[in-house]
Amino acid sequence: MQKDVFVSDQISFDDFLKVDVRVGRIVEAEDFPEARKPAYKMRIDFGPDIGVKKTSAQITKHYTPEELVGKLVMAVVNFPPRQIGPVMSEVLTLGVPDADGEVVLLTPDKDVPIGGRLY
């Protein structure tokens, strides 16, 4: 059974360009026991221009901390920081739901330089 699908209003290309989505490499991942739902705390390196940023993600169904380290991921890097429990999340790591609604990370399918912007 398919869940209700929400389709956003149309936006302009200029609106799209305001969202800065970059590729980063996870350099640290660990359990986040203080989170309300199972999650990991992560540090993601976006290269010298942006640096290493902190975040958390509810991705425990498909990933372990060990397999996350070194993984390339896509993230929004220009949202304001947001307090998630004791962690100040600096980026939004992107994913899509699987058939059960669990998060699957968006990742480049080739090895690309970190810091590259989505276009």
PDB file of C-alpha atoms in Angstrom:
ATOM      1  CA  MET A   1       0.000   0.000   0.000  1.00  0.00           C
ATOM      2  CA  GLN A   2       1.410   3.380  -1.016  1.00  0.00           C
ATOM      3  CA  LYS A   3       1.409   6.182   1.527  1.00  0.00           C
ATOM      4  CA  ASP A   4      -0.056   9.578   0.672  1.00  0.00           C
ATOM      5  CA  VAL A   5       2.317  11.441  -1.597  1.00  0.00           C
ATOM      6  CA  PHE A   6       2.903  15.130  -0.992  1.00  0.00           C
ATOM      7  CA  VAL A   7       4.112  17.123  -3.977  1.00  0.00           C
ATOM      8  CA  SER A   8       5.523  20.554  -3.160  1.00  0.00           C
ATOM      9  CA  ASP A   9       4.486  23.734  -4.914  1.00  0.00           C
ATOM     10  CA  GLN A  10       6.606  24.698  -7.898  1.00  0.00           C
ATOM     11  CA  ILE A  11       9.622  26.861  -7.196  1.00  0.00           C
ATOM     12  CA  SER A  12      11.807  28.948  -9.470  1.00  0.00           C
ATOM     13  CA  PHE A  13      15.302  27.909 -10.508  1.00  0.00           C
ATOM     14  CA  ASP A  14      16.593  30.814  -8.407  1.00  0.00           C
ATOM     15  CA  ASP A  15      14.846  29.265  -5.362  1.00  0.00           C
ATOM     16  CA  PHE A  16      16.577  25.948  -6.085  1.00  0.00           C
ATOM     17  CA  LEU A  17      19.962  27.668  -6.285  1.00  0.00           C
ATOM     18  CA  LYS A  18      19.491  29.002  -2.748  1.00  0.00           C
ATOM     19  CA  VAL A  19      19.761  25.450  -1.372  1.00  0.00           C
ATOM     20  CA  ASP A  20      23.458  24.580  -1.165  1.00  0.00           C
ATOM     21  CA  VAL A  21      23.784  20.781  -1.406  1.00  0.00           C
ATOM     22  CA  ARG A  22      27.357  19.459  -1.218  1.00  0.00           C
ATOM     23  CA  VAL A  23      29.116  16.123  -1.141  1.00  0.00           C
ATOM     24  CA  GLY A  24      31.005  15.295   2.037  1.00  0.00           C
ATOM     25  CA  ARG A  25      32.864  12.340   3.515  1.00  0.00           C
ATOM     26  CA  ILE A  26      31.828  11.012   6.912  1.00  0.00           C
ATOM     27  CA  VAL A  27      34.913  11.094   9.138  1.00  0.00           C
ATOM     28  CA  GLU A  28      33.281  10.110  12.458  1.00  0.00           C
ATOM     29  CA  ALA A  29      30.081   8.276  13.358  1.00  0.00           C
ATOM     30  CA  GLU A  30      28.888   7.126  16.764  1.00  0.00           C
ATOM     31  CA  ASP A  31      25.735   6.159  18.603  1.00  0.00           C
ATOM     32  CA  PHE A  32      23.541   9.021  19.816  1.00  0.00           C
ATOM     33  CA  PRO A  33      21.852   7.518  22.909  1.00  0.00           C
ATOM     34  CA  GLU A  34      20.347  10.869  23.973  1.00  0.00           C
ATOM     35  CA  ALA A  35      18.227  11.084  20.792  1.00  0.00           C
ATOM     36  CA  ARG A  36      14.476  10.401  21.062  1.00  0.00           C
ATOM     37  CA  LYS A  37      14.653   7.943  18.141  1.00  0.00           C
ATOM     38  CA  PRO A  38      17.676   5.747  17.324  1.00  0.00           C
ATOM     39  CA  ALA A  39      20.286   7.917  15.591  1.00  0.00           C
ATOM     40  CA  TYR A  40      23.977   8.502  15.039  1.00  0.00           C
ATOM     41  CA  LYS A  41      26.104  11.587  15.642  1.00  0.00           C
ATOM     42  CA  MET A  42      28.409  12.265  12.713  1.00  0.00           C
ATOM     43  CA  ARG A  43      31.137  14.611  11.578  1.00  0.00           C
ATOM     44  CA  ILE A  44      31.289  15.166   7.818  1.00  0.00           C
ATOM     45  CA  ASP A  45      34.233  16.714   5.944  1.00  0.00           C
ATOM     46  CA  PHE A  46      33.178  19.028   3.090  1.00  0.00           C
ATOM     47  CA  GLY A  47      36.703  20.119   2.157  1.00  0.00           C
ATOM     48  CA  PRO A  48      38.776  23.207   2.950  1.00  0.00           C
ATOM     49  CA  ASP A  49      36.161  25.817   1.974  1.00  0.00           C
ATOM     50  CA  ILE A  50      33.397  24.491   4.271  1.00  0.00           C
ATOM     51  CA  GLY A  51      35.305  22.266   6.688  1.00  0.00           C
ATOM     52  CA  VAL A  52      34.095  19.505   8.993  1.00  0.00           C
ATOM     53  CA  LYS A  53      30.497  19.854  10.188  1.00  0.00           C
ATOM     54  CA  LYS A  54      28.481  18.054  12.884  1.00  0.00           C
ATOM     55  CA  THR A  55      25.088  16.460  12.358  1.00  0.00           C
ATOM     56  CA  SER A  56      22.861  13.634  13.507  1.00  0.00           C
ATOM     57  CA  ALA A  57      20.759  11.253  11.465  1.00  0.00           C
ATOM     58  CA  GLN A  58      18.169   8.541  12.106  1.00  0.00           C
ATOM     59  CA  ILE A  59      19.861   5.981   9.865  1.00  0.00           C
ATOM     60  CA  THR A  60      20.429   3.079  12.258  1.00  0.00           C
ATOM     61  CA  LYS A  61      18.299   0.545  10.330  1.00  0.00           C
ATOM     62  CA  HIS A  62      20.591   0.387   7.293  1.00  0.00           C
ATOM     63  CA  TYR A  63      23.994   1.514   8.589  1.00  0.00           C
ATOM     64  CA  THR A  64      26.475   0.911  11.391  1.00  0.00           C
ATOM     65  CA  PRO A  65      28.900   3.596  12.592  1.00  0.00           C
ATOM     66  CA  GLU A  66      31.809   1.541  11.253  1.00  0.00           C
ATOM     67  CA  GLU A  67      30.457   1.333   7.705  1.00  0.00           C
ATOM     68  CA  LEU A  68      29.528   5.041   7.675  1.00  0.00           C
ATOM     69  CA  VAL A  69      33.102   6.261   8.201  1.00  0.00           C
ATOM     70  CA  GLY A  70      34.581   7.032   4.794  1.00  0.00           C
ATOM     71  CA  LYS A  71      31.196   7.097   3.036  1.00  0.00           C
ATOM     72  CA  LEU A  72      30.368   9.966   0.669  1.00  0.00           C
ATOM     73  CA  VAL A  73      27.004  11.621   1.384  1.00  0.00           C
ATOM     74  CA  MET A  74      24.979  14.585   0.170  1.00  0.00           C
ATOM     75  CA  ALA A  75      23.957  17.298   2.624  1.00  0.00           C
ATOM     76  CA  VAL A  76      22.454  20.773   2.750  1.00  0.00           C
ATOM     77  CA  VAL A  77      25.198  23.005   4.145  1.00  0.00           C
ATOM     78  CA  ASN A  78      23.478  26.400   4.296  1.00  0.00           C
ATOM     79  CA  PHE A  79      20.662  25.841   6.800  1.00  0.00           C
ATOM     80  CA  PRO A  80      21.131  27.584  10.149  1.00  0.00           C
ATOM     81  CA  PRO A  81      22.483  25.279  12.901  1.00  0.00           C
ATOM     82  CA  ARG A  82      19.777  23.416  14.809  1.00  0.00           C
ATOM     83  CA  GLN A  83      19.912  22.000  18.326  1.00  0.00           C
ATOM     84  CA  ILE A  84      19.152  18.253  18.358  1.00  0.00           C
ATOM     85  CA  GLY A  85      19.325  17.251  22.024  1.00  0.00           C
ATOM     86  CA  PRO A  86      22.903  17.915  23.139  1.00  0.00           C
ATOM     87  CA  VAL A  87      24.181  18.137  19.529  1.00  0.00           C
ATOM     88  CA  MET A  88      24.234  21.313  17.441  1.00  0.00           C
ATOM     89  CA  SER A  89      23.476  20.004  13.938  1.00  0.00           C
ATOM     90  CA  GLU A  90      25.248  22.127  11.329  1.00  0.00           C
ATOM     91  CA  VAL A  91      24.132  20.344   8.127  1.00  0.00           C
ATOM     92  CA  LEU A  92      21.169  18.261   6.941  1.00  0.00           C
ATOM     93  CA  THR A  93      22.284  14.896   5.580  1.00  0.00           C
ATOM     94  CA  LEU A  94      19.958  13.835   2.761  1.00  0.00           C
ATOM     95  CA  GLY A  95      18.200  10.521   2.288  1.00  0.00           C
ATOM     96  CA  VAL A  96      15.098   8.903   0.878  1.00  0.00           C
ATOM     97  CA  PRO A  97      12.714   6.382   2.459  1.00  0.00           C
ATOM     98  CA  ASP A  98      12.859   2.688   1.648  1.00  0.00           C
ATOM     99  CA  ALA A  99       9.648   0.635   1.356  1.00  0.00           C
ATOM    100  CA  ASP A 100       9.337   0.641   5.173  1.00  0.00           C
ATOM    101  CA  GLY A 101       9.997   4.375   5.558  1.00  0.00           C
ATOM    102  CA  GLU A 102      13.570   3.893   6.828  1.00  0.00           C
ATOM    103  CA  VAL A 103      16.218   6.356   5.618  1.00  0.00           C
ATOM    104  CA  VAL A 104      18.613   5.400   2.826  1.00  0.00           C
ATOM    105  CA  LEU A 105      21.371   7.980   2.361  1.00  0.00           C
ATOM    106  CA  LEU A 106      21.835   9.846  -0.913  1.00  0.00           C
ATOM    107  CA  THR A 107      25.344   9.127  -2.133  1.00  0.00           C
ATOM    108  CA  PRO A 108      27.266   9.745  -5.370  1.00  0.00           C
ATOM    109  CA  ASP A 109      27.703   6.517  -7.341  1.00  0.00           C
ATOM    110  CA  LYS A 110      31.312   7.424  -8.203  1.00  0.00           C
ATOM    111  CA  ASP A 111      34.211   8.676  -6.084  1.00  0.00           C
ATOM    112  CA  VAL A 112      34.012  12.471  -6.416  1.00  0.00           C
ATOM    113  CA  PRO A 113      35.915  15.294  -4.691  1.00  0.00           C
ATOM    114  CA  ILE A 114      34.391  16.419  -1.409  1.00  0.00           C
ATOM    115  CA  GLY A 115      32.857  19.869  -1.373  1.00  0.00           C
ATOM    116  CA  GLY A 116      31.338  19.515  -4.849  1.00  0.00           C
ATOM    117  CA  ARG A 117      28.000  21.272  -5.232  1.00  0.00           C
ATOM    118  CA  LEU A 118      24.868  19.597  -6.561  1.00  0.00           C
ATOM    119  CA  TYR A 119      23.645  20.954  -9.885  1.00  0.00           C
TER     120      TYR A 119
END
